[in-house]
Coordinates of C-alpha atoms and ligand atoms in Angstrom, one line a residue:
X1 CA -43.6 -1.6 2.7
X2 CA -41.3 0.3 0.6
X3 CA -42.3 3.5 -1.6
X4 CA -42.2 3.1 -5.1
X5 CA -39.5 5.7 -7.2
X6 CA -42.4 7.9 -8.4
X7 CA -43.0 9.0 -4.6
X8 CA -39.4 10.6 -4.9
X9 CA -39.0 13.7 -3.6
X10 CA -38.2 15.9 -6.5
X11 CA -37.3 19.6 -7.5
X12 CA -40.3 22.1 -7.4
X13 CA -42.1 23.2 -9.8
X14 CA -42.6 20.3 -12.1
X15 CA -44.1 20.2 -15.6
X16 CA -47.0 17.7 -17.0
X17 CA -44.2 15.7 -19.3
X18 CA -41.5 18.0 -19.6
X19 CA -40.7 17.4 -16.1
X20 CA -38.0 18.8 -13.9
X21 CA -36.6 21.1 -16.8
X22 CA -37.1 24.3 -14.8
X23 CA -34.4 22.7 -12.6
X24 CA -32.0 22.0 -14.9
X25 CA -28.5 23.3 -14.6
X26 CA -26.7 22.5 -18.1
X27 CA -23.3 24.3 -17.3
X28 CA -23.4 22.9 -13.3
X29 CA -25.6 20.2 -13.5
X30 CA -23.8 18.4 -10.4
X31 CA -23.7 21.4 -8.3
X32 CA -27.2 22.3 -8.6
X33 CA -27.5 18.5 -7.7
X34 CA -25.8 18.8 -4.2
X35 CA -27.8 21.8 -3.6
X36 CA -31.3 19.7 -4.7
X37 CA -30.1 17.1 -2.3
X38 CA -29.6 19.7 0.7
X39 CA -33.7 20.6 0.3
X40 CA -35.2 17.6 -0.8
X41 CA -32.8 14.7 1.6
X42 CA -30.6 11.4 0.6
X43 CA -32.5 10.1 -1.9
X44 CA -34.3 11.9 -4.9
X45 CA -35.3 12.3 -8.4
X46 CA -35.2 14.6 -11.7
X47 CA -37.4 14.0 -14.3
X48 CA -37.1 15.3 -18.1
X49 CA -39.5 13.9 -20.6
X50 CA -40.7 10.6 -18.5
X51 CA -36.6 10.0 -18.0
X52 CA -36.3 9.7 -14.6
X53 CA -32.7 10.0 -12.5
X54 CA -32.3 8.8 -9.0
X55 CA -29.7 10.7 -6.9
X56 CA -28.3 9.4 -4.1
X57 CA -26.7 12.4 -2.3
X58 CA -26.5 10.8 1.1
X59 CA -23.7 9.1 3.0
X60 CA -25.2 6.1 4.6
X61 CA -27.5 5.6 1.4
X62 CA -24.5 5.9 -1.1
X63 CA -22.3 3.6 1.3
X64 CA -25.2 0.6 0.6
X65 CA -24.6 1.1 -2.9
X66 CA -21.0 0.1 -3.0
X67 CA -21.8 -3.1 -1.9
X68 CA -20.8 -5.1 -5.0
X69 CA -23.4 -8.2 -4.1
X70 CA -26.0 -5.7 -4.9
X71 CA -25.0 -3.1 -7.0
X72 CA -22.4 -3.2 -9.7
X73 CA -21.3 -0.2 -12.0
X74 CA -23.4 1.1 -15.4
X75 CA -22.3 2.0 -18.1
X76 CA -24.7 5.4 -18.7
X77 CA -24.5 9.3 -18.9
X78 CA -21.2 11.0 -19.7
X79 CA -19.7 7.6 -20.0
X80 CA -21.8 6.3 -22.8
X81 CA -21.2 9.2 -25.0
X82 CA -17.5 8.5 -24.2
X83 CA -17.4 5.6 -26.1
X84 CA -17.7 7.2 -29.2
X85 CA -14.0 8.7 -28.6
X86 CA -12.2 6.1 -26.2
X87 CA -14.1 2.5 -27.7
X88 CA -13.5 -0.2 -25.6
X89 CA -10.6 1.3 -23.4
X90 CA -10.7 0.3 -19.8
X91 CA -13.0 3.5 -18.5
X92 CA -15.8 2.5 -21.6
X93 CA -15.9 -0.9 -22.0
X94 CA -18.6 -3.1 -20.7
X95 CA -17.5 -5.1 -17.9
X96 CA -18.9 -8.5 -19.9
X97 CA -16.3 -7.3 -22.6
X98 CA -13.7 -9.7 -22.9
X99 CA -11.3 -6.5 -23.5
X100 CA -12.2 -5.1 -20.5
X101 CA -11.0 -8.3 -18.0
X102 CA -7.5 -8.6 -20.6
X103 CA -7.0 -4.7 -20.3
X104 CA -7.3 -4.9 -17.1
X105 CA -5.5 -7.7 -16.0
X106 CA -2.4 -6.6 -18.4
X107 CA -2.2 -2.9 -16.9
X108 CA -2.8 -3.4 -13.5
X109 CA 1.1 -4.6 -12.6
X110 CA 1.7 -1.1 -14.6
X111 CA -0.7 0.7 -11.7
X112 CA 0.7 -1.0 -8.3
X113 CA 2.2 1.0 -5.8
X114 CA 5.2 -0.4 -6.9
X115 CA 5.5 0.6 -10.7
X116 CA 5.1 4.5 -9.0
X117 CA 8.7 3.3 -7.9
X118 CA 10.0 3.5 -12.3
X119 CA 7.8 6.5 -13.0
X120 CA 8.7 8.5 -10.3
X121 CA 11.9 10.5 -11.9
X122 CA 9.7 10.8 -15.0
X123 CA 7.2 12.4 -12.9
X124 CA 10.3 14.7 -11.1
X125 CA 11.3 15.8 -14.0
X126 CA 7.7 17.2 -15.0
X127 CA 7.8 19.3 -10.8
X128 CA 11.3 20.7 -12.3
X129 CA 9.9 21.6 -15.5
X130 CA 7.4 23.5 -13.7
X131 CA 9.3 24.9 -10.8
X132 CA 11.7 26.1 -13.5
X133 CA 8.9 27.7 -15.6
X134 CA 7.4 29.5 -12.2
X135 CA 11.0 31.1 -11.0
X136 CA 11.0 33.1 -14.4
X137 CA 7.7 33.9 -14.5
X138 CA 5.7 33.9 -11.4
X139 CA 2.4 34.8 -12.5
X140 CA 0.8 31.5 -12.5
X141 CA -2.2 30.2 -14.6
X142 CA -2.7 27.2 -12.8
X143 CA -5.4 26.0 -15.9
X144 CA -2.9 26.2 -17.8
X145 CA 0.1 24.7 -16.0
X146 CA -1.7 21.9 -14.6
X147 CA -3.2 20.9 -17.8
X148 CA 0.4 21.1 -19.3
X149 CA 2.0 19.8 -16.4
X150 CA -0.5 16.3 -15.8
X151 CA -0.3 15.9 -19.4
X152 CA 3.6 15.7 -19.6
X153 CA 3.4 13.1 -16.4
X154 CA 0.9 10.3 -18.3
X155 CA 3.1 11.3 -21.3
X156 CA 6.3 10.7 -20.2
X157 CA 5.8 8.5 -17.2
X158 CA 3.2 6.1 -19.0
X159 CA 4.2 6.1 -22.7
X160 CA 7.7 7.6 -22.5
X161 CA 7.1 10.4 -24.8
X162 CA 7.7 14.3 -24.3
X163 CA 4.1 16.5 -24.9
X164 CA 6.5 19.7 -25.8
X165 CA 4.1 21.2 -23.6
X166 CA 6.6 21.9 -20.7
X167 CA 10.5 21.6 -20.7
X168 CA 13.0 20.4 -24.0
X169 CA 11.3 20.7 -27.1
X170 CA 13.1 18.4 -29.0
X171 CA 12.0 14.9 -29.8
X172 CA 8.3 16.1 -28.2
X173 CA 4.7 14.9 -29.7
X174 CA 3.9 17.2 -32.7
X175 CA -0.2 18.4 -32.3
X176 CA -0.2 18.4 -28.8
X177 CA -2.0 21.6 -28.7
X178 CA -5.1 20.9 -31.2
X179 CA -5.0 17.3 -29.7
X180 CA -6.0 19.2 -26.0
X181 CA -8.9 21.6 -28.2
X182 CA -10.4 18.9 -29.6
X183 CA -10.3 16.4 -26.4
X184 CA -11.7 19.3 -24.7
X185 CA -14.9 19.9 -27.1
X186 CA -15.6 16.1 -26.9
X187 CA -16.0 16.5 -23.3
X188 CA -18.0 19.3 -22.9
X189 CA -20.1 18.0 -25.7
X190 CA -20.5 14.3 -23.7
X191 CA -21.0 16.6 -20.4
X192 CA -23.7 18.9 -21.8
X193 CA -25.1 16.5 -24.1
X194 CA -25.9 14.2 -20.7
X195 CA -28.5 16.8 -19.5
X196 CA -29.9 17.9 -22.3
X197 CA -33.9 18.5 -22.8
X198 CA -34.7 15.9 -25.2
X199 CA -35.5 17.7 -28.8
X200 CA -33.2 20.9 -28.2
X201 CA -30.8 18.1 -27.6
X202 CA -31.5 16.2 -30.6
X203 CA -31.1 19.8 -32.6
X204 CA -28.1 19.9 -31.3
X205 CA -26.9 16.8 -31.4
X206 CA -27.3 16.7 -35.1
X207 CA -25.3 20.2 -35.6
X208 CA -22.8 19.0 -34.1
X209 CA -22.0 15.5 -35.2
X210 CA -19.7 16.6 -38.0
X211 CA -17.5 18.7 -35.8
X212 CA -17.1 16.2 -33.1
X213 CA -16.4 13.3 -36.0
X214 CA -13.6 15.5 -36.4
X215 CA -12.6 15.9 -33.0
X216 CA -12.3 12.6 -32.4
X217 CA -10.2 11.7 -35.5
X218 CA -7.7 14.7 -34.3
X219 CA -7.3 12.7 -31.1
X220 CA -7.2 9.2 -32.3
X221 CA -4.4 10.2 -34.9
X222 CA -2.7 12.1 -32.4
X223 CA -2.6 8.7 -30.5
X224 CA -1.6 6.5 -33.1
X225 CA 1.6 8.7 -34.2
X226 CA 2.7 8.1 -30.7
X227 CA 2.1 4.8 -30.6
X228 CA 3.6 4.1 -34.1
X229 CA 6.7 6.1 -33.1
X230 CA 7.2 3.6 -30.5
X231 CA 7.0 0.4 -32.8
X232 CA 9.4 2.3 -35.1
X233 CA 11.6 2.6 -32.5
X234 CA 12.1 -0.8 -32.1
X235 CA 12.3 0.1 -28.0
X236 CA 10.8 -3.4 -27.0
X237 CA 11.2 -2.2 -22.9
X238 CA 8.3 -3.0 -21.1
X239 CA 8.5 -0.6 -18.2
X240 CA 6.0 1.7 -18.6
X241 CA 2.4 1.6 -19.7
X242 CA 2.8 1.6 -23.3
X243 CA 5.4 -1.1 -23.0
X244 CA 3.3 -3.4 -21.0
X245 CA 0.1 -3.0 -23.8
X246 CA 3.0 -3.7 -27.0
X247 CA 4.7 -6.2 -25.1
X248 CA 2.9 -8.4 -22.9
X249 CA 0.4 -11.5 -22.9
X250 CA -2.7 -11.8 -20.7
X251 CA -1.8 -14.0 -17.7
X252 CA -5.4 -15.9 -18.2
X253 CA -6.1 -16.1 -22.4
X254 CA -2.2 -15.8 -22.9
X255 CA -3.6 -13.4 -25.7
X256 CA -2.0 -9.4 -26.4
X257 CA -4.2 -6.8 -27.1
X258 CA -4.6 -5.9 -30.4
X259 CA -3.8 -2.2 -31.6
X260 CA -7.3 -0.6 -32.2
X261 CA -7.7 -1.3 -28.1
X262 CA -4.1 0.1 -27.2
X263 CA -5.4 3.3 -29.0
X264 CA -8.5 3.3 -26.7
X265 CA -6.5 2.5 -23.7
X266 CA -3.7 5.2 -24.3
X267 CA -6.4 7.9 -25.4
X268 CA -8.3 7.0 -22.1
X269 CA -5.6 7.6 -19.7
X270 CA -4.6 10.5 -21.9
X271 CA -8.2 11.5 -20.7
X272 CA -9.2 9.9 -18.3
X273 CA -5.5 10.7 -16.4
X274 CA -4.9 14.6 -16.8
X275 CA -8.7 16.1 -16.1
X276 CA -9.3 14.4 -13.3
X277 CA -5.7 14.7 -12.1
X278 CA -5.1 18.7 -12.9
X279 CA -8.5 19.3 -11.1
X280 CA -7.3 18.1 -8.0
X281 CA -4.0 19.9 -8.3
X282 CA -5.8 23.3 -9.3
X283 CA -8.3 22.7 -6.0
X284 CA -4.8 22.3 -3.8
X285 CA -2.9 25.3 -5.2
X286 CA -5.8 27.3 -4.9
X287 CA -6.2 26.0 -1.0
X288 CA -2.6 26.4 -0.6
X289 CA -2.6 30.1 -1.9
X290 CA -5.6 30.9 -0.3
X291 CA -4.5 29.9 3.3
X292 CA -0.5 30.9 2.8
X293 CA -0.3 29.6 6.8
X294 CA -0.8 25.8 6.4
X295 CA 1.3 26.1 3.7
X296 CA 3.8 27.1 5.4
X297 CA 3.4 24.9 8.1
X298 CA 3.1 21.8 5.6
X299 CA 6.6 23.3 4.2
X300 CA 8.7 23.6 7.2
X301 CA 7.1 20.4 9.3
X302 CA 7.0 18.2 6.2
X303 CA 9.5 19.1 3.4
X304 CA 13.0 19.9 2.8
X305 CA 14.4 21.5 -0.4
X306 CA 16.2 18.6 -1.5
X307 CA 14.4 16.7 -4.4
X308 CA 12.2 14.2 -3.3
X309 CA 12.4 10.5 -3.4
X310 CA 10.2 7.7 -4.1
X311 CA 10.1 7.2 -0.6
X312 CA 9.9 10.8 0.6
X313 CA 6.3 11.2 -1.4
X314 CA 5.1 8.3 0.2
X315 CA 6.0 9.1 3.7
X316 CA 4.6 12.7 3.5
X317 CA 1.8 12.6 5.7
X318 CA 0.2 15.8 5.6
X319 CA 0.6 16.2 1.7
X320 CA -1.4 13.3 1.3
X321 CA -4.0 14.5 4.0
X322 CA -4.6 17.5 1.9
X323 CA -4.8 16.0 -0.9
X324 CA -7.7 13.8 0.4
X325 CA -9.5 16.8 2.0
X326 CA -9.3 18.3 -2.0
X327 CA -10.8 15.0 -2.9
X328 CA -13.7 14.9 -0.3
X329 CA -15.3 18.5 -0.9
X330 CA -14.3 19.2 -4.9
X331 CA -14.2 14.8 -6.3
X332 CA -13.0 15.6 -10.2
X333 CA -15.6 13.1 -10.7
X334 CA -18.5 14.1 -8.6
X335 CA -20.0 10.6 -8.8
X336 CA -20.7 7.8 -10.5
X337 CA -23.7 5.5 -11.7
X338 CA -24.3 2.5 -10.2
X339 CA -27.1 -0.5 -11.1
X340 CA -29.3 -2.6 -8.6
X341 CA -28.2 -6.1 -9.2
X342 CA -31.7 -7.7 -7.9
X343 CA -34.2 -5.9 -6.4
X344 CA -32.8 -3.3 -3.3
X345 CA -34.6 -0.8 -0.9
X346 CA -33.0 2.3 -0.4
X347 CA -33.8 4.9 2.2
X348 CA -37.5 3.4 2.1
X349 CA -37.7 3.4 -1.9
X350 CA -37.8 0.0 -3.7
X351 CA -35.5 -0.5 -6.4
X352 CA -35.8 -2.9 -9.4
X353 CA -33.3 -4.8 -10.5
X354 CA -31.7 -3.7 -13.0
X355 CA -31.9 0.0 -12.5
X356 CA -29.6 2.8 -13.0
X357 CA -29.0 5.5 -9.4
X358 CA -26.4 8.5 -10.1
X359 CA -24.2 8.3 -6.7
X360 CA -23.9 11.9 -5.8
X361 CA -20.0 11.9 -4.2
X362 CA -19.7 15.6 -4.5
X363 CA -23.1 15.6 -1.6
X364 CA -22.5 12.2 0.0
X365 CA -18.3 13.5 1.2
X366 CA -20.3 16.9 2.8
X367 CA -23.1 14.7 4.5
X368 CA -22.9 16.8 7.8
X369 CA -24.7 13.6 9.4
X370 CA -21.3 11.6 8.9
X371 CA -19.0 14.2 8.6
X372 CA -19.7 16.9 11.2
X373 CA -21.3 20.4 11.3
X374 CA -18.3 21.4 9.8
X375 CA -18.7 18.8 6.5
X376 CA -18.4 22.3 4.1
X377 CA -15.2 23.6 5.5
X378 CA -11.7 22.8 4.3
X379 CA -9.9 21.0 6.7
X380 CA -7.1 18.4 6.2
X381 CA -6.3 17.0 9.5
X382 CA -9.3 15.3 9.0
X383 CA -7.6 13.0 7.4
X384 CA -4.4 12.5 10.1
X385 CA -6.9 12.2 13.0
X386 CA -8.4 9.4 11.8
X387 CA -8.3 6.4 9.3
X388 CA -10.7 7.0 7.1
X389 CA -12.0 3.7 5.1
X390 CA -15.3 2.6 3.3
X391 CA -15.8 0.8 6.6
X392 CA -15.7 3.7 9.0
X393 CA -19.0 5.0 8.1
X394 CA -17.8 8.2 6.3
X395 CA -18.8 8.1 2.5
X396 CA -15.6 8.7 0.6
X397 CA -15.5 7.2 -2.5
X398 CA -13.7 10.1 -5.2
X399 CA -12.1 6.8 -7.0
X400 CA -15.5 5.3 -7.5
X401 CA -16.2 1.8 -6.4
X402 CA -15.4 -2.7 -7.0
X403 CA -13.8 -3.7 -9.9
X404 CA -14.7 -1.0 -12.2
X405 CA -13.0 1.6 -9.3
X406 CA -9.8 3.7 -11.1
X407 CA -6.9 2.0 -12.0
X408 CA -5.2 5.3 -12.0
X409 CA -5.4 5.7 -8.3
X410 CA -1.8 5.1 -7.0
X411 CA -0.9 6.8 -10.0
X412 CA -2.9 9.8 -9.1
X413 CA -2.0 10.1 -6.0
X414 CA 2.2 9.9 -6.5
X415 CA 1.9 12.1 -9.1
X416 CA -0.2 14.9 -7.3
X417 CA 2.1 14.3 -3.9
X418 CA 5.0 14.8 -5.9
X419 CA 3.8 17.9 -8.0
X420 CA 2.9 19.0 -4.4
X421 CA 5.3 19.1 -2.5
X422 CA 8.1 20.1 -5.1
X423 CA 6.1 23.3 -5.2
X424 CA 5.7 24.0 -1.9
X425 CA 9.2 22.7 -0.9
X426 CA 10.4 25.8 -3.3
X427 CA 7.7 28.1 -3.5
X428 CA 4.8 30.5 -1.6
X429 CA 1.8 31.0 -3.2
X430 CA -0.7 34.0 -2.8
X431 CA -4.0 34.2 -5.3
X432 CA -3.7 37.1 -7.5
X433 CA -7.1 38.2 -6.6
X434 CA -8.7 36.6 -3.5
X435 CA -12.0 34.8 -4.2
X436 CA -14.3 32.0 -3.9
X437 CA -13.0 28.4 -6.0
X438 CA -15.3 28.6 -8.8
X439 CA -16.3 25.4 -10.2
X440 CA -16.8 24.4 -13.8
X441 CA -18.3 20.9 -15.1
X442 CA -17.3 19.0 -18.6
X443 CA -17.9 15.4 -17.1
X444 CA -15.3 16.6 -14.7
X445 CA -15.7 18.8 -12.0
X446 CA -12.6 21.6 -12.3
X447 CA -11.9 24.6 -10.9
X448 CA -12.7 27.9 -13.0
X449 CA -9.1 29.0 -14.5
X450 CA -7.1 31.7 -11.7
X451 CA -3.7 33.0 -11.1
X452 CA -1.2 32.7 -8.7
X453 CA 1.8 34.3 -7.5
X454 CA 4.7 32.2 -6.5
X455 CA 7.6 33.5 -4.6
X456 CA 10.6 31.5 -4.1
X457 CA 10.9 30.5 -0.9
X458 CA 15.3 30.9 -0.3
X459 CA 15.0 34.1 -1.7
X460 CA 12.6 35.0 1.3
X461 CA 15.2 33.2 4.6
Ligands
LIG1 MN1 -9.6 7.4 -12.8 C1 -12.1 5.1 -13.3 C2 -11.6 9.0 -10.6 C3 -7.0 9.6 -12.2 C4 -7.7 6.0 -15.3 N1 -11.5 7.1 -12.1 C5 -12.3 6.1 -12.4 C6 -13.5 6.2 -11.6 C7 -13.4 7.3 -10.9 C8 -12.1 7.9 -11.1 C9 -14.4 7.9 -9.9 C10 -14.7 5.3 -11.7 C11 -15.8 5.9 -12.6 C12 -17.1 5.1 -12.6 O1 -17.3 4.2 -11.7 O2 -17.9 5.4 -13.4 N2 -9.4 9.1 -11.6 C13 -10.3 9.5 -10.8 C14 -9.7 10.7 -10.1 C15 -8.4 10.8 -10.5 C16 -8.2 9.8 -11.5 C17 -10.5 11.5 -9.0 C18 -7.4 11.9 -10.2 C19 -7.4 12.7 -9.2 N3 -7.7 7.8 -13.6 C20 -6.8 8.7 -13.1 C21 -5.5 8.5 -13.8 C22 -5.7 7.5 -14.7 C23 -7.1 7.0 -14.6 C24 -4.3 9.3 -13.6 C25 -4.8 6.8 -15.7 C26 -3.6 7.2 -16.0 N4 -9.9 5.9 -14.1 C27 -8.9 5.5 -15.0 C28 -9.5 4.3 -15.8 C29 -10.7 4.0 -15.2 C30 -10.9 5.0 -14.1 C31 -8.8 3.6 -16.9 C32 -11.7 2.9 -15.6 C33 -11.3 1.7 -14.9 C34 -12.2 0.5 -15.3 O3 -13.4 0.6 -15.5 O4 -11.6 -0.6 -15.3

């Protein structure tokens, strides 16, 4: 006989209908989450005002819930808020949206290993940008720089248009800068907002509608002018992701999309594409500086100063080993919700059909039970020892799960390889001042801004 969901374990301490609120953690709410999960086991809930959350912070739990015969993805939390700013672009739309299936179907040529192939020298030119910026002045703020430098990759790579935030000036986006201030409020305000106490929330919720209204018409007007400048141009090529929305027709309906939803689609990779994307990279530099011997070793095993290729990226190994071991103990999204289908059992506890569990990534990647005694520590050969699949029994899922998973994935990966390697083919990195990683939430999970030194490394031979 399975338990029913109010026999959850849950945080101690618990108030007659407020709930869990002494264990609420607005600024980490995830964090505190993987820490819950470590004292009360795989499967447990929070409460605030009667809303209850199911966590699923183990690995063999969260592995049953990618099964897409039983669980499929909802659209709840951070998410829903999102679609106040990004519509019906891919990340926000409802699955039963016929958008969604169109969008989907007409980008995901633009996504394939093989259109990394047509963005990679737009992508090169963004490493250069930055390796040039970093041999005149060495004193990194990798925030900054990889907020700059992801930006100019979807920019350039995806809608062939300079940010002005690295490199040439001329012919750049105008507004760039306000564009990022105002992108960022709208997600710390759909992060926070997620775990607010119900009433205090409300409060501020209402204070804060007419700033964010704002907010979000800075960002979809930053989007349009780019996306007008395009049509201007009369530049009818279909080669990058801006192309392929303008130009082409849906292999199924034969139909385009219309422009309101190419203005959620490039506003959602704009999103969507640089967080996520610059949180990884940040989590790898600071690795990278941290431990100046693997570097090293990655350097002289793996690289050679001469620019990389297409092919080069995809053949380094350990680049892309590292990468993964970033992804497994710091996911930029720490998980994602996902809904029972019919009725499920899960570690014990029945589950409805129909309802909502929050799949803890950030926990279920550190499950020492799957992972080893060693689950916490960073260590990248994990990743050349093995083959590491859903199948193999180790949860790692940092690009979510079915047919909702990221498009951006390939993308993701080329670009961050690329960044990667360029850097550490040319550079060596210390921390300024040596320290824990420090993590920050706003729907993403991001490193706390630090410095690093970079030293050529020809200068040094
Ligand atoms: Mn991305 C969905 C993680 C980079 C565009 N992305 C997802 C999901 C995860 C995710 C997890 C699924 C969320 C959920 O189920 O609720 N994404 C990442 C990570 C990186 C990343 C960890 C970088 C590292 N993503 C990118 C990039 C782009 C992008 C780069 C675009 C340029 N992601 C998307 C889109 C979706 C998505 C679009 C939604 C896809 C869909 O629902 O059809």
């Amino acid at each position: 006989m399975s338990k029913p969901l109010s026999a959850l374990p849950h945080p101690p301490g618990r108030i007659p209908i407020l709930g869990d609120v002494r264990s609420a953690d607005r600024r980490r709410p995830t964090q505190h989450e993987a820490e819950l999960a470590l004292r009360l086991g795989p499967v447990f809930q929070r409460e605030l005002l009667g809303n209850r959350l199911v966590v699923v912070g183990g690995a063999d739990l969260a592995n049953q819930t990618l099964d897409e015969r039983s669980w499929g993805r909802a659209l709840v939390g951070p998410l829903a808020q999102l679609r106040e700013l990004a519509g019906a672009g891919l990340f926000t739309a409802r699955s039963k949206d016929p958008l969604w299936g169109q969008a989907r179907r007409i980008l995901t040529p633009g996504f394939s290993q093989s259109a990394m192939r047509i963005y990679h020298d737009a992508m090169a030119s963004v490493a250069d940008d930055l390796a040039a910026k970093w041999a005149t002045s060495p004193v990194v703020d990798v925030h900054q720089d990889m907020t700059s430098a992801t930006l100019e990759v979807i920019g350039r790579a995806g809608f062939s248009c300079r940010m002005g935030l690295l490199g040439r000036q001329d012919g750049a986006a105008e507004g760039t800068e306000q564009f990022l201030d105002s992108l960022g409020r709208v997600l710390v305000w759909a992060s926070e907002s997620t775990n607010d106490v119900p009433i205090v929330g409300t409060v501020r919720e209402f204070l804060g509608a007419r700033r964010r209204n704002a907010d979000i018409a800075v960002c979809r007007n930053f989007v349009q002018r780019i996306i007008e400048s395009r049509l201007q141009s009369g530049d009818h090529g279909n080669t990058d992701l801006l192309g392929l929305m303008l130009e082409t027709e849906d292999p199924d309906t034969g139909d385009r999309l219309p422009l309101h939803n190419v203005t959620d689609q490039v506003l959602t990779f704009l999103a969507a594409g640089h967080e996520t994307t610059a949180a990884l990279m940040e989590v790898a530099l600071y690795h990278l500086a941290a431990e100046p011997i693997s570097a090293d070793r990655i350097a002289e095993t793996e690289l050679d100063p001469a620019p990389l290729t297409y092919e080069g990226v995809v053949k380094s190994r350990q680049i892309r080993a590292y990468v993964n071991e970033c992804l497994r103990l710091w996911p930029p999204a720490p998980g994602f919700f996902r809904v029972a289908r019919t009725d499920q059992e899960l570690g014990g506890y029945h589950i409805p059909s129909g309802r909502g569990v929050f799949v803890l990534a950030l926990a279920a990647q550190r499950d020492t039970a799957v992972w080893g005694p060693d689950a916490h520590r960073f260590r990248a050969d994990r990743f050349t020892a093995e083959r590491i699949t859903a199948g193999s029994g180790k949860f790692f899922s940092p690009w979510g799960a079915g047919p909702r998973s990221c498009i951006g994935r390939q993308f993701a990966m080329h670009e961050a390889s690329l960044l990667l390697a360029t850097l550490l083919s040319r550079f060596r990195f210390r921390l300024e001042k040596s320290g824990e990683l420090v993590m920050r939430e706003r729907a993403t999970l991001r490193p706390e801004p630090f410095r690093i030194v970079a030293t050529p490394r020809k200068s040094e031979r």
